[in-house]
Amino acid sequence: MSFIPYDLNDDKLKKIQIEGLKWTVDHAYNNSLFYKNKLDDAGLRPEDIRSLKDIEHLPFTDKDDLQQEYPFPLRAVPFEDIVRIHASSGTTGKRKVMCYTQKDIDVWADIFARCYELAGLTRKDRVQIAVGYGLWTAGVGFQAGCERFGAMAVPLGPANAEMHCEMMVDMGTTVFCSTASMALLMAEEIHKHNLLSSIKVNKIILGAERHSIAMRARIKELMGVDHIFDIYGLTELYGPGTGLDCSHHNGIHYWADHFIFEVLDPKTLKPVPYGQQGELVVTTLSKEGSPLIRYRTHDVTRLFDQKCSCGVPFPMHDRILGRTDDMFIYRAVNIYPSQIDHVLSRINGIGSEFQIHLKQRESGRDMMIIKVELGSDVVKEDNINLAERVATEIRRKILVRCRVEILDHGDLPRTQRKSQRVFDHRNNSTTEA
Ligand code: DLL
């Protein structure tokens, strides 16, 4: 049995999308006062949506709308039809709470099952889930998808690395699912305790945070896995499982029969051409509890228009390259953390972990300190020289001066959750950028 509809073609997909779009706008307009007001303000009524192109007339929804409408933003069904809520913490303000009907839960499990199928799992696989359960969508998303797919879930959640190692060996785990940070932590733990020959893990599915090529390469090397799959998702759009890269790793296939992805220029909010970076904006096609109309994710990616040779009839977007809101300004230069790790990933002798600290000198001038670790198998070399090499590369590629501190391998904190990379100490506030 296949969860991926291999008989889907572009015409069928377009038809599903236009019907879903019309249904969503009608459903939202008639069942959510928030959306009714939004559409009325834009001078639009559901019957104005006649083609896919009409999506461009629809107003945007943003995370501030969700916070203002707390506790049940975007709710478009009566409470008796809501079977569950999930929430993710905003960096500021109230949580973003989403409502799920039974149908929403079923759709989510179905599309998640597609992810496992795309990663090449079979029902014989044993899937160790190392992400949090509870209000967060992560744990239950991986689990419900695994049960729908029919593999065996080993639902540990964010237990300590020691317990994960023990269960991995004893349960004969073949697939490990976690954040990128947790996968690195586990890979190092397995390496440290020389467990590689005792484990059977051949695939890792990771997501929830942007991660560098260097980090993926390190995890792959230490855990000896065949494939690392990148899974995308966000609480507002069901949770994890909205797409995954296939074993060709050309991009993330996303389930376009359940949502429309647009990539827009974050300033003009107009679509950018295929292949060009912009902000991902999502519209759901069948979500009942909390439908999304042009929801601004603030995630940066690009859409691809070429078909993948794997034969999966779904379009692809690139990995998440950063967030429009994680940019910081340093000495009048706009910098994304991804630019820094892009530079670091190409320098020999350093590890994949890094932190960026922004401070203000007494003179009022900003300074940036980049802390990086020595690569694990690097014989201790002249740190001053290495630090200078890193600073020079940053100056060459990003055009700013910074101070580089080289730490011993493993000195930066490892986390089971999402890693914080930027620490802005300017104006006495430490914020996650
Ligand atoms: O992080 C859902 C999830 C859990 C996805 C586990 C994958 C694995 P939120 O906490 O709502 O939901 O955070 C969503 O995380 O907007 C992205 O900025 C980031 N993100 C999620 N997946 C990826 C990924 C979950 N594969 C936010 N690569 C999103 C990079 C990711 N960033």
Coordinates of C-alpha atoms and ligand atoms in Angstrom, one line a residue:
M1 CA 0.0 0.0 0.0
S2 CA 1.3 3.4 -0.9
F3 CA 0.6 6.7 0.9
I4 CA 2.1 8.7 -1.9
P5 CA -0.4 9.1 -4.8
Y6 CA 2.0 8.2 -7.7
D7 CA -0.8 8.6 -10.2
L8 CA -1.1 12.4 -9.5
N9 CA -0.2 14.6 -12.4
D10 CA 0.0 18.4 -12.8
D11 CA -3.6 18.7 -14.1
K12 CA -5.0 16.7 -11.3
L13 CA -3.0 18.6 -8.7
K14 CA -4.1 22.0 -10.1
K15 CA -7.7 20.8 -9.9
I16 CA -7.3 19.7 -6.3
Q17 CA -5.6 23.0 -5.5
I18 CA -8.3 25.3 -7.0
E19 CA -11.1 23.3 -5.3
G20 CA -9.2 23.3 -2.0
L21 CA -8.5 27.0 -2.3
K22 CA -12.2 27.8 -3.0
W23 CA -13.3 25.6 -0.1
T24 CA -10.8 27.1 2.3
V25 CA -11.8 30.7 1.6
D26 CA -15.5 29.9 1.8
H27 CA -15.0 27.9 5.0
A28 CA -12.8 30.6 6.6
Y29 CA -15.1 33.4 5.6
N30 CA -18.3 31.8 6.9
N31 CA -16.9 30.3 10.1
S32 CA -14.2 32.6 11.4
L33 CA -15.0 36.2 12.3
F34 CA -11.3 37.0 12.0
Y35 CA -11.1 35.9 8.4
K36 CA -14.5 37.4 7.6
N37 CA -13.3 40.8 8.8
K38 CA -10.0 40.3 6.9
L39 CA -11.6 39.5 3.6
D40 CA -14.3 42.2 4.0
D41 CA -11.5 44.7 4.6
A42 CA -9.8 43.5 1.4
G43 CA -13.1 43.9 -0.4
L44 CA -13.2 40.2 -1.3
R45 CA -15.9 37.6 -1.0
P46 CA -15.4 33.8 -1.4
E47 CA -16.9 33.7 -4.9
D48 CA -14.2 36.1 -6.1
I49 CA -11.8 33.1 -6.0
R50 CA -12.1 31.5 -9.4
S51 CA -8.6 30.5 -10.3
L52 CA -5.3 29.7 -8.6
K53 CA -4.0 33.1 -9.7
D54 CA -6.6 34.8 -7.5
I55 CA -4.6 33.7 -4.5
E56 CA -2.6 36.8 -5.1
H57 CA -5.6 39.0 -4.1
L58 CA -6.0 37.4 -0.8
P59 CA -4.8 39.2 2.3
F60 CA -1.9 37.9 4.4
T61 CA -2.0 36.4 7.9
D62 CA 0.9 36.7 10.2
K63 CA 2.0 35.5 13.7
D64 CA 0.8 38.8 15.3
D65 CA -2.7 38.0 14.2
L66 CA -2.4 34.7 16.0
Q67 CA -1.2 36.4 19.1
Q68 CA -3.9 39.0 19.1
E69 CA -6.6 36.4 18.6
Y70 CA -5.3 34.3 21.5
P71 CA -6.4 31.8 22.8
F72 CA -8.1 30.2 19.7
P73 CA -6.9 32.2 16.7
L74 CA -8.2 31.3 13.3
R75 CA -10.7 28.9 14.8
A76 CA -13.3 28.0 12.1
V77 CA -15.2 25.1 13.7
P78 CA -17.4 24.8 16.8
F79 CA -15.6 23.7 20.0
E80 CA -17.3 20.3 19.9
D81 CA -15.5 19.5 16.7
I82 CA -12.1 20.2 18.1
V83 CA -10.4 17.1 19.3
R84 CA -6.9 18.5 20.1
I85 CA -4.9 21.7 20.3
H86 CA -1.2 22.2 19.9
A87 CA 0.9 25.3 20.5
S88 CA 4.3 26.7 19.9
S89 CA 5.9 29.4 21.9
G90 CA 6.5 32.6 20.1
T91 CA 9.8 34.3 20.9
T92 CA 7.7 37.1 22.5
G93 CA 4.1 37.2 23.7
K94 CA 1.5 34.5 23.8
R95 CA 1.8 31.0 22.4
K96 CA 0.4 30.3 18.9
V97 CA -2.5 27.9 19.6
M98 CA -3.9 25.8 16.7
C99 CA -7.1 23.7 16.7
Y100 CA -7.4 20.3 15.1
T101 CA -10.5 18.4 14.1
Q102 CA -10.4 14.6 13.7
K103 CA -10.1 15.1 10.0
D104 CA -7.1 17.4 10.5
I105 CA -5.4 14.8 12.7
D106 CA -6.1 12.2 10.0
V107 CA -4.7 14.3 7.2
W108 CA -1.6 15.0 9.2
A109 CA -1.0 11.3 9.9
D110 CA -1.5 10.5 6.2
I111 CA 0.9 13.1 5.0
F112 CA 3.4 12.1 7.7
A113 CA 3.1 8.5 6.6
R114 CA 4.1 9.7 3.1
C115 CA 7.3 11.1 4.6
Y116 CA 8.3 7.7 6.0
E117 CA 7.5 6.1 2.7
L118 CA 9.6 8.7 0.8
A119 CA 12.5 8.0 3.2
G120 CA 12.3 4.4 2.1
L121 CA 11.0 2.9 5.4
T122 CA 9.1 -0.4 5.5
R123 CA 6.8 -1.7 8.2
K124 CA 9.8 -3.7 9.6
D125 CA 11.5 -0.4 10.6
R126 CA 11.9 0.6 14.2
V127 CA 11.6 4.3 14.6
Q128 CA 13.1 6.0 17.7
I129 CA 11.4 9.3 18.3
A130 CA 13.6 11.8 20.2
V131 CA 11.6 15.0 20.0
G132 CA 9.3 16.5 22.6
Y133 CA 5.7 15.4 23.2
G134 CA 3.0 17.6 24.7
L135 CA 1.9 20.9 23.4
W136 CA 4.7 20.8 20.8
T137 CA 3.6 19.1 17.6
A138 CA 6.9 17.2 17.2
G139 CA 6.6 14.0 19.2
V140 CA 3.0 13.1 18.5
G141 CA 3.4 14.0 14.8
F142 CA 6.3 11.6 14.3
Q143 CA 4.4 9.0 16.3
A144 CA 1.0 9.2 14.7
G145 CA 2.7 9.2 11.2
C146 CA 4.7 6.1 12.2
E147 CA 1.6 4.2 13.4
R148 CA -0.3 5.2 10.3
F149 CA 2.6 4.0 8.2
G150 CA 2.8 0.8 10.2
A151 CA 6.4 0.8 11.4
M152 CA 7.2 0.3 15.1
A153 CA 7.5 3.5 17.1
V154 CA 9.9 3.7 20.0
P155 CA 8.6 6.9 21.6
L156 CA 11.3 8.1 24.0
G157 CA 10.9 11.9 23.5
P158 CA 13.6 14.1 24.8
A159 CA 15.2 11.6 27.2
N160 CA 18.9 11.8 28.0
A161 CA 21.4 10.6 25.5
E162 CA 22.4 7.6 27.6
M163 CA 18.9 6.3 27.7
H164 CA 18.6 6.9 23.9
C165 CA 21.7 4.9 23.3
E166 CA 20.5 2.0 25.6
M167 CA 17.1 1.8 23.8
M168 CA 18.7 2.2 20.4
V169 CA 20.8 -0.9 21.0
D170 CA 18.2 -2.9 22.9
M171 CA 15.3 -2.1 20.6
G172 CA 17.3 -2.6 17.4
T173 CA 16.3 0.9 16.2
T174 CA 16.7 1.4 12.5
V175 CA 15.5 5.0 12.1
F176 CA 16.3 7.9 14.5
C177 CA 14.1 11.1 14.5
S178 CA 15.2 14.3 16.2
T179 CA 16.2 17.9 15.9
A180 CA 19.5 18.5 14.1
S181 CA 21.1 19.4 17.5
M182 CA 19.9 16.2 19.1
A183 CA 21.2 14.1 16.2
L184 CA 24.6 15.7 16.6
L185 CA 24.6 15.1 20.4
M186 CA 23.6 11.4 19.8
A187 CA 26.2 10.9 17.1
E188 CA 28.9 12.2 19.4
E189 CA 27.7 10.1 22.3
I190 CA 27.7 6.9 20.1
H191 CA 31.2 7.8 18.9
K192 CA 32.4 8.5 22.5
H193 CA 31.1 5.1 23.8
N194 CA 32.2 3.2 20.7
L195 CA 28.7 1.9 20.1
L196 CA 28.7 2.1 16.3
S197 CA 29.0 -1.7 15.9
S198 CA 26.1 -2.3 18.3
I199 CA 23.5 -0.1 16.6
K200 CA 21.4 -0.8 13.5
V201 CA 20.4 2.8 12.7
N202 CA 20.6 3.4 8.9
K203 CA 18.5 6.5 8.5
I204 CA 18.1 9.7 10.4
I205 CA 15.1 12.1 9.9
L206 CA 15.9 15.5 11.4
G207 CA 14.3 18.9 11.3
A208 CA 12.9 21.7 13.4
E209 CA 15.9 23.9 12.9
R210 CA 18.2 25.0 10.2
H211 CA 21.5 23.1 10.1
S212 CA 24.6 23.4 8.1
I213 CA 26.1 21.0 5.6
A214 CA 29.0 20.6 8.0
M215 CA 26.7 19.5 10.8
R216 CA 24.9 17.0 8.5
A217 CA 28.2 15.6 7.3
R218 CA 29.5 15.2 10.8
I219 CA 26.4 13.4 12.0
K220 CA 26.5 11.1 8.9
E221 CA 30.1 10.3 9.5
L222 CA 29.8 9.6 13.2
M223 CA 26.6 7.5 12.9
G224 CA 27.6 5.7 9.7
V225 CA 24.0 6.1 8.3
D226 CA 23.1 5.8 4.7
H227 CA 20.8 8.8 4.6
I228 CA 19.9 11.9 6.6
F229 CA 16.5 13.2 5.6
D230 CA 15.4 16.8 6.3
I231 CA 11.8 17.1 7.4
Y232 CA 10.1 20.4 7.5
G233 CA 7.0 21.6 9.3
L234 CA 5.6 24.2 11.7
T235 CA 2.9 24.1 14.3
E236 CA 0.6 26.5 12.3
L237 CA 0.6 24.0 9.4
Y238 CA -0.2 20.8 11.3
G239 CA 3.4 20.3 12.6
P240 CA 6.3 18.2 11.3
G241 CA 5.8 16.3 8.1
T242 CA 4.7 18.9 5.5
G243 CA 7.6 17.6 3.3
L244 CA 10.8 15.7 3.2
D245 CA 13.7 15.3 0.8
C246 CA 13.8 12.0 -1.0
S247 CA 17.0 9.8 -1.2
H248 CA 18.2 12.0 -4.2
H249 CA 18.4 14.9 -1.8
N250 CA 17.6 17.5 -4.5
G251 CA 15.1 19.4 -2.4
I252 CA 12.1 18.9 -0.1
H253 CA 9.1 17.4 -1.7
Y254 CA 6.0 19.0 -0.2
W255 CA 2.4 17.8 -0.2
A256 CA 0.9 20.3 -2.6
D257 CA -2.5 18.6 -2.6
H258 CA -3.0 19.8 1.0
F259 CA -1.4 23.3 0.9
I260 CA -0.1 25.9 -1.6
F261 CA 3.4 27.2 -1.1
E262 CA 4.2 30.6 -2.4
V263 CA 7.7 32.2 -2.2
L264 CA 7.5 35.9 -2.0
D265 CA 9.9 38.8 -1.8
P266 CA 9.5 39.7 1.9
K267 CA 9.5 43.5 1.1
T268 CA 7.2 43.7 -1.9
L269 CA 5.2 40.6 -1.0
K270 CA 5.2 39.7 -4.7
P271 CA 6.2 36.2 -6.0
V272 CA 9.8 35.7 -6.8
P273 CA 10.8 33.5 -9.8
Y274 CA 11.5 29.8 -9.4
G275 CA 15.0 29.3 -7.9
Q276 CA 15.1 32.6 -6.2
Q277 CA 15.1 33.0 -2.4
G278 CA 12.2 34.5 -0.6
E279 CA 9.7 34.1 2.2
L280 CA 7.5 31.0 2.3
V281 CA 3.8 31.8 2.6
V282 CA 1.3 29.0 3.0
T283 CA -2.4 28.5 2.3
T284 CA -4.1 25.3 3.4
L285 CA -6.5 23.4 1.2
S286 CA -8.3 21.1 3.6
K287 CA -7.5 22.2 7.1
E288 CA -10.7 22.7 9.1
G289 CA -9.8 23.7 12.7
S290 CA -7.5 26.6 12.0
P291 CA -7.2 27.1 8.3
L292 CA -4.4 29.2 6.9
I293 CA -4.8 31.9 4.3
R294 CA -1.5 33.2 3.0
Y295 CA 0.2 32.7 6.3
R296 CA 3.7 34.2 6.4
T297 CA 6.1 31.7 7.9
H298 CA 9.1 34.0 7.8
D299 CA 11.1 31.0 6.7
V300 CA 13.5 31.6 3.7
T301 CA 13.6 29.1 0.9
R302 CA 13.0 28.9 -2.8
L303 CA 10.8 26.8 -5.1
F304 CA 12.2 24.5 -7.7
D305 CA 10.3 23.9 -11.0
Q306 CA 12.3 20.9 -12.2
K307 CA 11.0 17.4 -11.5
C308 CA 13.0 15.1 -9.4
S309 CA 14.2 11.9 -10.9
C310 CA 12.7 9.9 -8.0
G311 CA 9.3 9.9 -9.8
V312 CA 7.4 11.5 -6.8
P313 CA 4.7 13.7 -8.4
F314 CA 5.1 16.5 -5.9
P315 CA 7.0 19.8 -6.3
M316 CA 10.1 20.7 -4.2
H317 CA 11.3 23.6 -2.2
D318 CA 14.9 24.1 -1.0
R319 CA 16.0 23.4 2.6
I320 CA 15.1 26.2 4.9
L321 CA 17.9 28.7 4.4
G322 CA 17.1 31.0 7.4
R323 CA 14.4 33.2 8.7
T324 CA 13.5 36.7 7.6
D325 CA 13.5 37.6 11.3
D326 CA 16.8 36.1 12.3
M327 CA 18.7 38.8 10.5
F328 CA 20.8 41.0 12.7
I329 CA 22.5 44.3 12.0
Y330 CA 26.1 44.6 12.8
R331 CA 28.0 47.8 11.9
A332 CA 25.3 48.7 9.4
V333 CA 25.6 45.3 7.6
N334 CA 22.5 43.0 7.5
I335 CA 23.7 39.5 8.4
Y336 CA 21.9 36.1 8.6
P337 CA 23.3 33.4 10.8
S338 CA 23.2 31.1 7.7
Q339 CA 25.8 33.3 6.0
I340 CA 28.1 32.8 8.9
D341 CA 27.7 29.0 9.0
H342 CA 28.1 28.9 5.2
V343 CA 31.5 30.5 5.5
L344 CA 32.5 28.3 8.5
S345 CA 31.4 25.1 6.8
R346 CA 34.1 25.7 4.2
I347 CA 37.0 26.1 6.6
N348 CA 39.1 23.1 7.4
G349 CA 40.0 22.4 11.0
I350 CA 36.9 23.6 12.7
G351 CA 33.8 21.8 13.9
S352 CA 30.2 22.4 12.9
E353 CA 29.1 24.1 16.1
F354 CA 29.3 27.9 16.5
Q355 CA 27.9 30.8 18.5
I356 CA 27.7 34.5 17.5
H357 CA 27.9 37.0 20.3
L358 CA 27.1 40.7 19.7
K359 CA 28.3 43.2 22.2
Q360 CA 28.8 46.9 22.5
R361 CA 32.1 48.4 23.5
E362 CA 32.3 51.3 25.9
S363 CA 33.0 53.5 22.9
G364 CA 29.6 52.6 21.6
R365 CA 31.0 50.6 18.7
D366 CA 29.5 47.1 18.2
M367 CA 31.7 44.0 18.2
M368 CA 31.0 40.5 17.1
I369 CA 32.6 37.5 18.6
I370 CA 32.3 34.2 16.8
K371 CA 33.0 31.2 19.0
V372 CA 33.8 28.0 17.0
E373 CA 35.1 24.7 18.1
L374 CA 38.2 22.9 16.8
G375 CA 37.3 19.9 14.6
S376 CA 37.1 16.7 16.7
D377 CA 39.9 14.9 14.9
V378 CA 42.1 17.9 14.4
V379 CA 45.5 17.8 16.1
K380 CA 45.6 21.0 18.2
E381 CA 47.1 23.5 15.9
D382 CA 48.0 27.1 16.4
N383 CA 44.7 28.5 17.5
I384 CA 45.7 32.1 16.9
N385 CA 46.5 31.2 13.3
L386 CA 43.2 29.4 12.9
A387 CA 41.2 32.2 14.5
E388 CA 42.8 34.6 12.0
R389 CA 42.0 32.4 9.1
V390 CA 38.3 32.3 10.2
A391 CA 38.2 36.1 10.7
T392 CA 39.8 36.7 7.4
E393 CA 37.2 34.5 5.6
I394 CA 34.3 36.3 7.4
R395 CA 35.8 39.6 6.3
R396 CA 36.3 38.5 2.8
K397 CA 32.8 37.0 2.3
I398 CA 30.6 39.1 4.6
L399 CA 32.7 42.3 4.7
V400 CA 32.7 42.7 8.4
R401 CA 35.5 42.5 11.0
C402 CA 35.0 40.1 14.0
R403 CA 36.9 38.4 16.8
V404 CA 37.1 34.7 16.6
E405 CA 37.5 32.4 19.6
I406 CA 38.6 28.9 19.0
L407 CA 37.3 26.4 21.7
D408 CA 38.1 22.8 22.2
H409 CA 35.9 20.3 20.5
G410 CA 32.7 19.7 22.6
D411 CA 33.0 23.0 24.6
L412 CA 29.9 24.6 23.1
P413 CA 26.6 23.3 24.7
R414 CA 24.8 20.5 22.9
T415 CA 21.0 20.5 23.2
Q416 CA 18.2 18.0 22.5
R417 CA 16.0 20.9 21.3
K418 CA 16.8 23.7 18.9
S419 CA 20.2 25.3 19.3
Q420 CA 20.5 29.1 19.9
R421 CA 23.2 30.5 17.6
V422 CA 22.9 34.3 18.1
F423 CA 23.3 36.0 21.5
D424 CA 22.7 39.8 21.2
H425 CA 24.1 41.4 24.4
R426 CA 23.8 44.9 23.0
N427 CA 21.5 47.2 25.1
N428 CA 22.0 44.7 28.0
S429 CA 19.5 42.3 26.4
T430 CA 20.3 38.7 25.4
T431 CA 17.9 37.9 22.7
E432 CA 17.6 34.9 20.4
A433 CA 17.9 36.4 17.0
Ligands
DLL1 O1 9.6 22.7 14.7 C1 7.9 21.3 13.8 C2 8.9 20.2 13.6 C3 9.3 19.4 14.6 C4 9.5 20.1 12.3 C5 10.3 18.4 14.3 C6 10.5 19.1 12.1 C7 10.8 18.3 13.1 P1 7.6 24.8 15.4 O2 8.2 24.7 16.8 O3 6.3 25.5 15.2 O4 7.4 23.4 14.7 O5 8.8 25.6 14.6 C8 8.6 25.8 13.2 O6 11.0 25.6 12.9 O7 9.0 27.9 10.9 C9 11.2 26.8 10.8 O8 11.8 28.1 11.2 C10 11.9 25.7 11.8 N1 12.0 24.5 11.1 C11 11.1 23.4 11.1 N2 11.6 22.4 10.3 C12 12.8 22.9 9.8 C13 13.8 22.3 8.9 C14 8.4 22.5 14.5 N3 13.7 21.1 8.5 C15 9.8 26.5 12.7 N4 14.8 23.1 8.6 C16 9.8 26.7 11.2 C17 15.0 24.3 9.1 C18 13.0 24.2 10.3 N5 14.1 24.9 9.9

